[in-house]
PDB file of C-alpha atoms and ligand atoms in Angstrom:
ATOM      1  CA  MET A 445       0.367   0.025   0.085  1.00  0.00           C
ATOM      2  CA  SER A 446       2.961   1.765   0.227  1.00  0.00           C
ATOM      3  CA  GLY A 447       3.842   2.690  -3.736  1.00  0.00           C
ATOM      4  CA  GLN A 448       3.109   5.883  -5.547  1.00  0.00           C
ATOM      5  CA  SER A 449       1.700   4.850  -9.143  1.00  0.00           C
ATOM      6  CA  ASP A 450      -1.871   6.163  -9.221  1.00  0.00           C
ATOM      7  CA  LEU A 451      -1.976   8.960  -6.537  1.00  0.00           C
ATOM      8  CA  GLY A 452      -4.688  11.429  -7.143  1.00  0.00           C
ATOM      9  CA  ALA A 453      -4.316  14.679  -6.721  1.00  0.00           C
ATOM     10  CA  PRO A 454      -6.507  16.309  -3.600  1.00  0.00           C
ATOM     11  CA  ARG A 455      -9.427  18.729  -4.269  1.00  0.00           C
ATOM     12  CA  ARG A 456      -7.646  22.622  -3.000  1.00  0.00           C
ATOM     13  CA  PHE A 457      -9.724  25.585  -1.123  1.00  0.00           C
ATOM     14  CA  ARG A 458      -8.605  28.652  -0.044  1.00  0.00           C
ATOM     15  CA  SER A 459     -10.568  29.490   3.890  1.00  0.00           C
ATOM     16  CA  ALA A 460      -9.884  33.478   4.847  1.00  0.00           C
ATOM     17  CA  ASP A 461     -10.896  33.449   8.320  1.00  0.00           C
ATOM     18  CA  GLY A 462     -11.549  30.423   8.944  1.00  0.00           C
ATOM     19  CA  GLY A 463     -14.933  30.142   7.161  1.00  0.00           C
ATOM     20  CA  LEU A 464     -16.033  27.181   4.733  1.00  0.00           C
ATOM     21  CA  THR A 465     -18.767  27.376   2.446  1.00  0.00           C
ATOM     22  CA  ALA A 466     -20.480  24.314   1.844  1.00  0.00           C
ATOM     23  CA  GLU A 467     -18.870  22.766  -0.707  1.00  0.00           C
ATOM     24  CA  MET A 468     -15.670  22.999   1.309  1.00  0.00           C
ATOM     25  CA  GLN A 469     -18.280  21.173   3.976  1.00  0.00           C
ATOM     26  CA  ALA A 470     -19.189  18.702   2.016  1.00  0.00           C
ATOM     27  CA  ALA A 471     -15.255  17.845  -0.044  1.00  0.00           C
ATOM     28  CA  PHE A 472     -14.083  17.836   4.453  1.00  0.00           C
ATOM     29  CA  ASP A 473     -16.777  15.062   4.809  1.00  0.00           C
ATOM     30  CA  SER A 474     -17.262  12.642   2.036  1.00  0.00           C
ATOM     31  CA  ASP A 475     -12.896  12.679   2.051  1.00  0.00           C
ATOM     32  CA  GLY A 476     -11.855  12.607   5.554  1.00  0.00           C
ATOM     33  CA  TYR A 477     -10.132  15.576   4.541  1.00  0.00           C
ATOM     34  CA  LEU A 478      -9.837  19.697   3.703  1.00  0.00           C
ATOM     35  CA  LEU A 479      -6.556  21.410   2.291  1.00  0.00           C
ATOM     36  CA  LEU A 480      -6.465  24.886   2.361  1.00  0.00           C
ATOM     37  CA  GLU A 481      -3.929  26.719   1.318  1.00  0.00           C
ATOM     38  CA  ASP A 482      -2.504  29.990   2.298  1.00  0.00           C
ATOM     39  CA  PHE A 483      -3.467  29.912   5.601  1.00  0.00           C
ATOM     40  CA  VAL A 484      -1.059  30.697   7.064  1.00  0.00           C
ATOM     41  CA  ASP A 485       1.442  33.478   6.361  1.00  0.00           C
ATOM     42  CA  PRO A 486       4.867  32.532   5.029  1.00  0.00           C
ATOM     43  CA  GLU A 487       6.631  34.719   8.091  1.00  0.00           C
ATOM     44  CA  ASP A 488       4.661  33.141  10.554  1.00  0.00           C
ATOM     45  CA  CYS A 489       6.155  29.899   9.151  1.00  0.00           C
ATOM     46  CA  ASP A 490       9.284  30.601   9.538  1.00  0.00           C
ATOM     47  CA  ARG A 491       8.691  32.204  12.798  1.00  0.00           C
ATOM     48  CA  LEU A 492       7.768  28.475  14.414  1.00  0.00           C
ATOM     49  CA  ARG A 493      10.384  26.908  12.635  1.00  0.00           C
ATOM     50  CA  SER A 494      13.606  29.255  13.891  1.00  0.00           C
ATOM     51  CA  ARG A 495      11.406  28.887  17.601  1.00  0.00           C
ATOM     52  CA  ALA A 496      12.087  25.080  16.548  1.00  0.00           C
ATOM     53  CA  LEU A 497      15.446  25.124  15.681  1.00  0.00           C
ATOM     54  CA  GLU A 498      16.164  26.898  19.056  1.00  0.00           C
ATOM     55  CA  LEU A 499      14.135  24.828  20.930  1.00  0.00           C
ATOM     56  CA  VAL A 500      16.330  22.351  19.421  1.00  0.00           C
ATOM     57  CA  ALA A 501      19.275  23.811  20.263  1.00  0.00           C
ATOM     58  CA  GLY A 502      18.635  23.590  24.238  1.00  0.00           C
ATOM     59  CA  PHE A 503      17.714  19.761  23.758  1.00  0.00           C
ATOM     60  CA  ASP A 504      21.139  18.125  24.866  1.00  0.00           C
ATOM     61  CA  PRO A 505      21.547  14.519  22.822  1.00  0.00           C
ATOM     62  CA  ALA A 506      23.362  13.152  25.827  1.00  0.00           C
ATOM     63  CA  GLU A 507      20.808  12.794  28.565  1.00  0.00           C
ATOM     64  CA  HIS A 508      17.807  11.343  26.578  1.00  0.00           C
ATOM     65  CA  ARG A 509      18.677   8.968  22.799  1.00  0.00           C
ATOM     66  CA  THR A 510      14.405   7.976  22.109  1.00  0.00           C
ATOM     67  CA  VAL A 511      14.528   7.591  18.781  1.00  0.00           C
ATOM     68  CA  PHE A 512      10.996   7.326  17.743  1.00  0.00           C
ATOM     69  CA  SER A 513       9.375   4.443  14.663  1.00  0.00           C
ATOM     70  CA  THR A 514       6.523   3.205  13.854  1.00  0.00           C
ATOM     71  CA  ALA A 515       7.947   0.407  12.718  1.00  0.00           C
ATOM     72  CA  SER A 516       9.676  -0.734  15.326  1.00  0.00           C
ATOM     73  CA  ARG A 517       8.360   1.261  18.357  1.00  0.00           C
ATOM     74  CA  ALA A 518      11.156   1.164  20.024  1.00  0.00           C
ATOM     75  CA  HIS A 519      10.442   5.134  21.686  1.00  0.00           C
ATOM     76  CA  ALA A 520       6.959   3.733  23.297  1.00  0.00           C
ATOM     77  CA  ALA A 521       8.314   1.814  25.817  1.00  0.00           C
ATOM     78  CA  ALA A 522      10.577   4.596  26.561  1.00  0.00           C
ATOM     79  CA  GLU A 523       9.568   6.289  30.006  1.00  0.00           C
ATOM     80  CA  TYR A 524      10.301  10.000  28.414  1.00  0.00           C
ATOM     81  CA  PHE A 525       7.916   9.474  26.126  1.00  0.00           C
ATOM     82  CA  GLN A 526       5.819   7.725  28.485  1.00  0.00           C
ATOM     83  CA  SER A 527       5.847  10.910  30.529  1.00  0.00           C
ATOM     84  CA  SER A 528       5.773  12.835  27.184  1.00  0.00           C
ATOM     85  CA  GLY A 529       2.196  14.213  27.210  1.00  0.00           C
ATOM     86  CA  ASP A 530       2.434  17.578  29.135  1.00  0.00           C
ATOM     87  CA  LYS A 531       6.227  18.079  27.990  1.00  0.00           C
ATOM     88  CA  ILE A 532       8.309  19.856  24.876  1.00  0.00           C
ATOM     89  CA  ARG A 533       9.943  16.031  24.769  1.00  0.00           C
ATOM     90  CA  PHE A 534      12.492  15.585  21.175  1.00  0.00           C
ATOM     91  CA  PHE A 535      12.607  12.240  19.797  1.00  0.00           C
ATOM     92  CA  PHE A 536      15.841  11.319  16.451  1.00  0.00           C
ATOM     93  CA  GLU A 537      14.951   9.873  13.497  1.00  0.00           C
ATOM     94  CA  GLU A 538      16.322   5.732  13.385  1.00  0.00           C
ATOM     95  CA  ASP A 539      18.164   6.144  11.569  1.00  0.00           C
ATOM     96  CA  ALA A 540      20.395   9.417  13.128  1.00  0.00           C
ATOM     97  CA  PHE A 541      23.008   6.725  14.653  1.00  0.00           C
ATOM     98  CA  ASP A 542      25.869   5.098  13.392  1.00  0.00           C
ATOM     99  CA  PRO A 543      26.073   1.647  14.704  1.00  0.00           C
ATOM    100  CA  ALA A 544      29.010   3.337  16.669  1.00  0.00           C
ATOM    101  CA  GLY A 545      26.234   5.168  18.045  1.00  0.00           C
ATOM    102  CA  GLU A 546      27.683   9.291  17.048  1.00  0.00           C
ATOM    103  CA  LEU A 547      24.704  10.966  15.097  1.00  0.00           C
ATOM    104  CA  ARG A 548      25.318  10.652  11.659  1.00  0.00           C
ATOM    105  CA  GLN A 549      24.356  14.400  11.576  1.00  0.00           C
ATOM    106  CA  ALA A 550      24.137  17.931  12.942  1.00  0.00           C
ATOM    107  CA  LYS A 551      21.444  17.544  16.569  1.00  0.00           C
ATOM    108  CA  VAL A 552      19.468  19.869  13.979  1.00  0.00           C
ATOM    109  CA  LEU A 553      19.268  17.305  11.193  1.00  0.00           C
ATOM    110  CA  SER A 554      18.859  14.233  13.217  1.00  0.00           C
ATOM    111  CA  ILE A 555      15.645  15.095  15.191  1.00  0.00           C
ATOM    112  CA  ASN A 556      12.290  12.834  14.437  1.00  0.00           C
ATOM    113  CA  LYS A 557      10.345  15.045  16.363  1.00  0.00           C
ATOM    114  CA  PHE A 558       9.449  17.215  19.087  1.00  0.00           C
ATOM    115  CA  GLY A 559       6.590  17.567  21.324  1.00  0.00           C
ATOM    116  CA  HIS A 560       3.435  16.978  22.636  1.00  0.00           C
ATOM    117  CA  ALA A 561       2.406  20.366  24.944  1.00  0.00           C
ATOM    118  CA  MET A 562       3.891  23.610  23.163  1.00  0.00           C
ATOM    119  CA  HIS A 563       1.119  24.579  22.378  1.00  0.00           C
ATOM    120  CA  ASP A 564       0.484  25.513  26.468  1.00  0.00           C
ATOM    121  CA  LEU A 565       4.640  25.925  27.365  1.00  0.00           C
ATOM    122  CA  ASP A 566       5.629  27.553  24.633  1.00  0.00           C
ATOM    123  CA  PRO A 567       4.429  30.740  23.826  1.00  0.00           C
ATOM    124  CA  ASP A 568       5.315  31.491  20.100  1.00  0.00           C
ATOM    125  CA  PHE A 569       3.605  28.069  19.969  1.00  0.00           C
ATOM    126  CA  GLU A 570       0.415  29.047  21.755  1.00  0.00           C
ATOM    127  CA  ALA A 571       0.095  31.784  19.499  1.00  0.00           C
ATOM    128  CA  PHE A 572       0.163  29.591  16.579  1.00  0.00           C
ATOM    129  CA  SER A 573      -1.700  27.876  17.514  1.00  0.00           C
ATOM    130  CA  ARG A 574      -4.423  29.611  19.217  1.00  0.00           C
ATOM    131  CA  THR A 575      -5.437  32.115  17.401  1.00  0.00           C
ATOM    132  CA  ALA A 576     -10.106  33.709  15.731  1.00  0.00           C
ATOM    133  CA  LYS A 577      -8.940  32.207  12.600  1.00  0.00           C
ATOM    134  CA  LEU A 578      -8.674  28.918  14.141  1.00  0.00           C
ATOM    135  CA  ARG A 579     -10.863  28.644  16.392  1.00  0.00           C
ATOM    136  CA  ARG A 580     -13.997  29.515  14.276  1.00  0.00           C
ATOM    137  CA  LEU A 581     -12.799  26.471  11.398  1.00  0.00           C
ATOM    138  CA  ALA A 582     -12.989  24.248  14.893  1.00  0.00           C
ATOM    139  CA  GLY A 583     -16.615  25.396  15.019  1.00  0.00           C
ATOM    140  CA  GLU A 584     -17.411  24.748  10.841  1.00  0.00           C
ATOM    141  CA  ILE A 585     -16.234  21.768  11.290  1.00  0.00           C
ATOM    142  CA  GLY A 586     -18.560  20.216  14.323  1.00  0.00           C
ATOM    143  CA  PHE A 587     -15.853  20.899  17.510  1.00  0.00           C
ATOM    144  CA  ARG A 588     -18.811  22.438  20.424  1.00  0.00           C
ATOM    145  CA  GLN A 589     -15.918  22.505  22.740  1.00  0.00           C
ATOM    146  CA  PRO A 590     -12.295  22.083  20.602  1.00  0.00           C
ATOM    147  CA  LEU A 591      -9.581  21.174  23.242  1.00  0.00           C
ATOM    148  CA  LEU A 592      -6.316  21.663  22.747  1.00  0.00           C
ATOM    149  CA  LEU A 593      -4.779  18.193  23.267  1.00  0.00           C
ATOM    150  CA  GLN A 594      -1.219  17.072  21.544  1.00  0.00           C
ATOM    151  CA  SER A 595       0.883  19.498  19.827  1.00  0.00           C
ATOM    152  CA  MET A 596       3.490  18.460  17.079  1.00  0.00           C
ATOM    153  CA  TYR A 597       6.888  19.485  15.626  1.00  0.00           C
ATOM    154  CA  ILE A 598       8.055  17.029  13.102  1.00  0.00           C
ATOM    155  CA  PHE A 599      11.079  17.545  11.113  1.00  0.00           C
ATOM    156  CA  LYS A 600      11.281  14.630   7.797  1.00  0.00           C
ATOM    157  CA  GLN A 601      14.817  15.371   7.579  1.00  0.00           C
ATOM    158  CA  PRO A 602      16.543  15.369   4.328  1.00  0.00           C
ATOM    159  CA  ARG A 603      18.370  11.848   4.022  1.00  0.00           C
ATOM    160  CA  ILE A 604      17.042   9.716   6.930  1.00  0.00           C
ATOM    161  CA  GLY A 605      13.553  11.641   7.526  1.00  0.00           C
ATOM    162  CA  GLY A 606      11.681   8.821   8.782  1.00  0.00           C
ATOM    163  CA  GLU A 607       8.537   7.255   7.117  1.00  0.00           C
ATOM    164  CA  VAL A 608       5.450   7.502   9.402  1.00  0.00           C
ATOM    165  CA  GLY A 609       3.305   4.413   8.243  1.00  0.00           C
ATOM    166  CA  TRP A 610       0.171   3.882   8.352  1.00  0.00           C
ATOM    167  CA  HIS A 611      -2.717   4.708  10.767  1.00  0.00           C
ATOM    168  CA  VAL A 612      -5.145   6.760  11.405  1.00  0.00           C
ATOM    169  CA  ASP A 613      -4.963   9.057  15.034  1.00  0.00           C
ATOM    170  CA  SER A 614      -7.480   8.442  16.622  1.00  0.00           C
ATOM    171  CA  THR A 615      -5.969   5.405  17.561  1.00  0.00           C
ATOM    172  CA  TYR A 616      -3.753   7.491  19.029  1.00  0.00           C
ATOM    173  CA  LEU A 617      -6.111  10.100  20.482  1.00  0.00           C
ATOM    174  CA  TYR A 618      -8.874   8.124  21.119  1.00  0.00           C
ATOM    175  CA  THR A 619     -12.257   9.383  22.703  1.00  0.00           C
ATOM    176  CA  GLU A 620     -16.479   7.968  23.088  1.00  0.00           C
ATOM    177  CA  PRO A 621     -16.959   8.688  20.902  1.00  0.00           C
ATOM    178  CA  LEU A 622     -14.279  10.023  19.667  1.00  0.00           C
ATOM    179  CA  SER A 623     -14.372  14.019  18.449  1.00  0.00           C
ATOM    180  CA  CYS A 624     -10.125  13.532  17.524  1.00  0.00           C
ATOM    181  CA  VAL A 625      -9.200  15.979  14.400  1.00  0.00           C
ATOM    182  CA  GLY A 626      -5.644  17.466  13.464  1.00  0.00           C
ATOM    183  CA  PHE A 627      -4.185  20.289  12.211  1.00  0.00           C
ATOM    184  CA  TRP A 628      -0.830  20.112   9.394  1.00  0.00           C
ATOM    185  CA  PHE A 629       1.012  22.397   8.701  1.00  0.00           C
ATOM    186  CA  ALA A 630       3.264  22.869   5.654  1.00  0.00           C
ATOM    187  CA  LEU A 631       5.970  24.845   7.642  1.00  0.00           C
ATOM    188  CA  GLU A 632       7.326  23.981   4.022  1.00  0.00           C
ATOM    189  CA  ASP A 633       6.963  22.520   1.188  1.00  0.00           C
ATOM    190  CA  ALA A 634       5.442  18.641   1.073  1.00  0.00           C
ATOM    191  CA  THR A 635       6.208  16.790  -2.262  1.00  0.00           C
ATOM    192  CA  LEU A 636       6.248  13.335  -2.439  1.00  0.00           C
ATOM    193  CA  GLU A 637      10.035  13.657  -3.192  1.00  0.00           C
ATOM    194  CA  ASN A 638      11.223  15.129   0.882  1.00  0.00           C
ATOM    195  CA  GLY A 639       7.485  12.759   2.356  1.00  0.00           C
ATOM    196  CA  ALA A 640       4.027  14.322   1.473  1.00  0.00           C
ATOM    197  CA  MET A 641       1.463  12.509   3.557  1.00  0.00           C
ATOM    198  CA  ILE A 642      -0.584   9.902   1.314  1.00  0.00           C
ATOM    199  CA  CYS A 643      -4.794   9.007   2.220  1.00  0.00           C
ATOM    200  CA  LEU A 644      -7.156   6.848   1.971  1.00  0.00           C
ATOM    201  CA  PRO A 645     -10.223   9.692   1.022  1.00  0.00           C
ATOM    202  CA  GLY A 646     -13.192   8.199   2.032  1.00  0.00           C
ATOM    203  CA  ALA A 647     -11.883   5.455   4.765  1.00  0.00           C
ATOM    204  CA  HIS A 648     -12.089   8.158   7.161  1.00  0.00           C
ATOM    205  CA  ARG A 649     -15.981   6.494   7.968  1.00  0.00           C
ATOM    206  CA  GLN A 650     -15.147   2.588   8.340  1.00  0.00           C
ATOM    207  CA  LYS A 651     -14.734   0.900  11.417  1.00  0.00           C
ATOM    208  CA  LEU A 652     -12.501   2.421  14.156  1.00  0.00           C
ATOM    209  CA  ARG A 653      -8.921  -1.207  13.652  1.00  0.00           C
ATOM    210  CA  THR A 654      -6.471   0.279  16.251  1.00  0.00           C
ATOM    211  CA  ARG A 655      -6.804   0.903  19.495  1.00  0.00           C
ATOM    212  CA  PHE A 656      -3.157   2.393  20.937  1.00  0.00           C
ATOM    213  CA  LEU A 657      -3.413   2.767  25.182  1.00  0.00           C
ATOM    214  CA  ARG A 658      -1.970   2.201  28.535  1.00  0.00           C
ATOM    215  CA  ARG A 659      -1.985  -2.293  29.671  1.00  0.00           C
ATOM    216  CA  GLY A 660      -0.100  -1.996  32.684  1.00  0.00           C
ATOM    217  CA  GLY A 661       3.651   0.123  32.754  1.00  0.00           C
ATOM    218  CA  ALA A 662       2.856  -0.297  29.085  1.00  0.00           C
ATOM    219  CA  LEU A 663       1.572   1.053  25.652  1.00  0.00           C
ATOM    220  CA  VAL A 664      -0.140  -1.679  23.671  1.00  0.00           C
ATOM    221  CA  THR A 665      -2.344  -1.650  20.574  1.00  0.00           C
ATOM    222  CA  GLU A 666      -5.531  -2.909  20.531  1.00  0.00           C
ATOM    223  CA  THR A 667      -8.041  -4.535  17.442  1.00  0.00           C
ATOM    224  CA  LEU A 668     -10.974  -3.581  17.586  1.00  0.00           C
ATOM    225  CA  ASP A 669     -10.583  -5.004  13.905  1.00  0.00           C
ATOM    226  CA  SER A 670      -8.793  -6.526  11.476  1.00  0.00           C
ATOM    227  CA  SER A 671     -10.115  -5.748   8.156  1.00  0.00           C
ATOM    228  CA  PRO A 672      -7.649  -4.411   5.723  1.00  0.00           C
ATOM    229  CA  TRP A 673      -8.285  -0.625   4.660  1.00  0.00           C
ATOM    230  CA  PRO A 674      -8.710  -0.708   1.295  1.00  0.00           C
ATOM    231  CA  ASP A 675      -5.987  -0.036  -1.067  1.00  0.00           C
ATOM    232  CA  ASP A 676      -7.666   2.227  -3.264  1.00  0.00           C
ATOM    233  CA  PRO A 677      -8.510   5.960  -4.754  1.00  0.00           C
ATOM    234  CA  ARG A 678      -4.892   6.698  -2.471  1.00  0.00           C
ATOM    235  CA  VAL A 679      -3.985  11.020  -3.070  1.00  0.00           C
ATOM    236  CA  ALA A 680      -0.979  12.925  -2.310  1.00  0.00           C
ATOM    237  CA  LEU A 681      -1.631  15.461   0.172  1.00  0.00           C
ATOM    238  CA  GLU A 682       0.941  17.282  -2.112  1.00  0.00           C
ATOM    239  CA  ALA A 683       1.155  21.323  -0.250  1.00  0.00           C
ATOM    240  CA  ARG A 684       3.009  24.074  -0.395  1.00  0.00           C
ATOM    241  CA  LYS A 685       4.375  26.143   2.747  1.00  0.00           C
ATOM    242  CA  GLY A 686       1.410  27.781   3.986  1.00  0.00           C
ATOM    243  CA  SER A 687      -0.480  25.269   3.356  1.00  0.00           C
ATOM    244  CA  LEU A 688      -3.729  23.631   6.365  1.00  0.00           C
ATOM    245  CA  VAL A 689      -4.367  20.031   5.947  1.00  0.00           C
ATOM    246  CA  VAL A 690      -6.999  19.485   8.375  1.00  0.00           C
ATOM    247  CA  LEU A 691      -7.825  15.849   8.442  1.00  0.00           C
ATOM    248  CA  HIS A 692     -10.372  13.542  10.561  1.00  0.00           C
ATOM    249  CA  GLY A 693      -8.799  11.149  12.611  1.00  0.00           C
ATOM    250  CA  GLN A 694      -9.986   8.081  11.283  1.00  0.00           C
ATOM    251  CA  LEU A 695      -8.737   9.191   8.015  1.00  0.00           C
ATOM    252  CA  PRO A 696      -5.812   6.433   6.887  1.00  0.00           C
ATOM    253  CA  HIS A 697      -2.597   8.550   6.342  1.00  0.00           C
ATOM    254  CA  PHE A 698       0.943   7.899   5.699  1.00  0.00           C
ATOM    255  CA  SER A 699       3.791   9.284   4.777  1.00  0.00           C
ATOM    256  CA  GLY A 700       7.304   7.840   2.794  1.00  0.00           C
ATOM    257  CA  PRO A 701      10.109   8.558   3.943  1.00  0.00           C
ATOM    258  CA  ASN A 702      12.834  11.168   2.691  1.00  0.00           C
ATOM    259  CA  ARG A 703      15.671  10.647   0.690  1.00  0.00           C
ATOM    260  CA  SER A 704      16.204  14.318  -0.904  1.00  0.00           C
ATOM    261  CA  ASP A 705      18.038  16.820   0.345  1.00  0.00           C
ATOM    262  CA  ARG A 706      14.876  19.550   1.321  1.00  0.00           C
ATOM    263  CA  SER A 707      13.503  18.758   4.948  1.00  0.00           C
ATOM    264  CA  ARG A 708       9.635  18.396   5.860  1.00  0.00           C
ATOM    265  CA  HIS A 709       9.034  20.825   8.452  1.00  0.00           C
ATOM    266  CA  ALA A 710       5.440  20.099   9.551  1.00  0.00           C
ATOM    267  CA  TYR A 711       3.662  21.361  13.041  1.00  0.00           C
ATOM    268  CA  THR A 712       0.734  19.085  14.285  1.00  0.00           C
ATOM    269  CA  LEU A 713      -2.366  20.086  16.053  1.00  0.00           C
ATOM    270  CA  HIS A 714      -4.831  18.006  17.934  1.00  0.00           C
ATOM    271  CA  VAL A 715      -8.393  18.806  19.000  1.00  0.00           C
ATOM    272  CA  ILE A 716     -10.801  16.603  20.622  1.00  0.00           C
ATOM    273  CA  ASP A 717     -14.261  17.695  21.372  1.00  0.00           C
ATOM    274  CA  GLY A 718     -14.908  18.085  25.905  1.00  0.00           C
ATOM    275  CA  ALA A 719     -18.481  16.711  25.470  1.00  0.00           C
ATOM    276  CA  CYS A 720     -16.825  13.446  24.998  1.00  0.00           C
ATOM    277  CA  ARG A 721     -15.037  10.778  27.837  1.00  0.00           C
ATOM    278  CA  TYR A 722     -11.123  11.107  28.016  1.00  0.00           C
ATOM    279  CA  PRO A 723     -10.522   7.152  29.079  1.00  0.00           C
ATOM    280  CA  ASP A 724      -8.138   6.874  31.431  1.00  0.00           C
ATOM    281  CA  ASP A 725      -5.779   4.274  29.197  1.00  0.00           C
ATOM    282  CA  ASN A 726      -5.086   6.674  26.554  1.00  0.00           C
ATOM    283  CA  TRP A 727      -0.899   7.283  26.330  1.00  0.00           C
ATOM    284  CA  LEU A 728      -1.138  10.532  26.695  1.00  0.00           C
ATOM    285  CA  ARG A 729      -1.589  11.747  29.521  1.00  0.00           C
ATOM    286  CA  ARG A 730      -1.622  15.370  31.386  1.00  0.00           C
ATOM    287  CA  GLY A 731      -0.928  16.068  34.883  1.00  0.00           C
ATOM    288  CA  SER A 732      -3.981  18.007  37.065  1.00  0.00           C
ATOM    289  CA  ASP A 733      -2.058  21.316  37.254  1.00  0.00           C
ATOM    290  CA  MET A 734      -2.135  21.628  32.596  1.00  0.00           C
ATOM    291  CA  PRO A 735      -6.016  20.728  32.667  1.00  0.00           C
ATOM    292  CA  LEU A 736      -6.704  21.144  28.541  1.00  0.00           C
ATOM    293  CA  ARG A 737      -7.846  24.754  26.827  1.00  0.00           C
ATOM    294  CA  GLY A 738      -9.934  25.644  23.972  1.00  0.00           C
ATOM    295  CA  PHE A 739      -8.895  28.199  21.010  1.00  0.00           C
TER     296      PHE A 739
HETATM  297 FE1  LIG B1233      -0.774  11.353  11.117  1.00  0.00          FE
END
């Protein structure tokens, strides 16, 4: 399912103020994604990128060497990952280290991502995440009580940027009933060469297949339904810098490795509805001193 043949192009829209037309609403309902070009000013993308590089500069890789891999899932056993829900923590690309354990590229070119609460802990990330435009958009797609649950800064580094296997975000950010929606911002142009996302439009209407949850002291994946996702149609979510892709929490998506010389920085913000139940066995937890907040 990870080949790149027979890929369709996404429908593309624009929204100056976060409002959606009936056509855009219908597209999101039927496709499970909505690509909004020029949603963020290029200067705001650059500001977030600069802040991300500052945060990486302040991270000492001698302290924690947790690799994030959707293939090996090595990160899931690490306490550093398990307790990152209300912190800012850094995870390396799987191919960041050579056999001797040394970084192959500079630290700033070795981090896979950091997360998961910048939107509450860092003023620049908070300013990017809590805007009137996003608040309006969240209301337009049906949120009554949007809560900002998780933020991630994803580097998709040149040459070593790792693949992210097929998944849906509600597997990881589960509520009853399901309510997770991802807001994925292209901070640089995302193309198939540098690891743009690929999705299965319409498959968000299918049942949730798996849940990633805490059992005992471990994080495990529980199968709820073992039927495979369809192979097609598939759409390549190539997106220019400043684009926002709204991803329904049950939309299957994937991104290939980045073997190109260009990074593909993206910022993601995941929102759930406060009217829904957030089970205690979800992997992502917060301290009682940091309750979830809206826009
Ligand atoms: Fe995802």
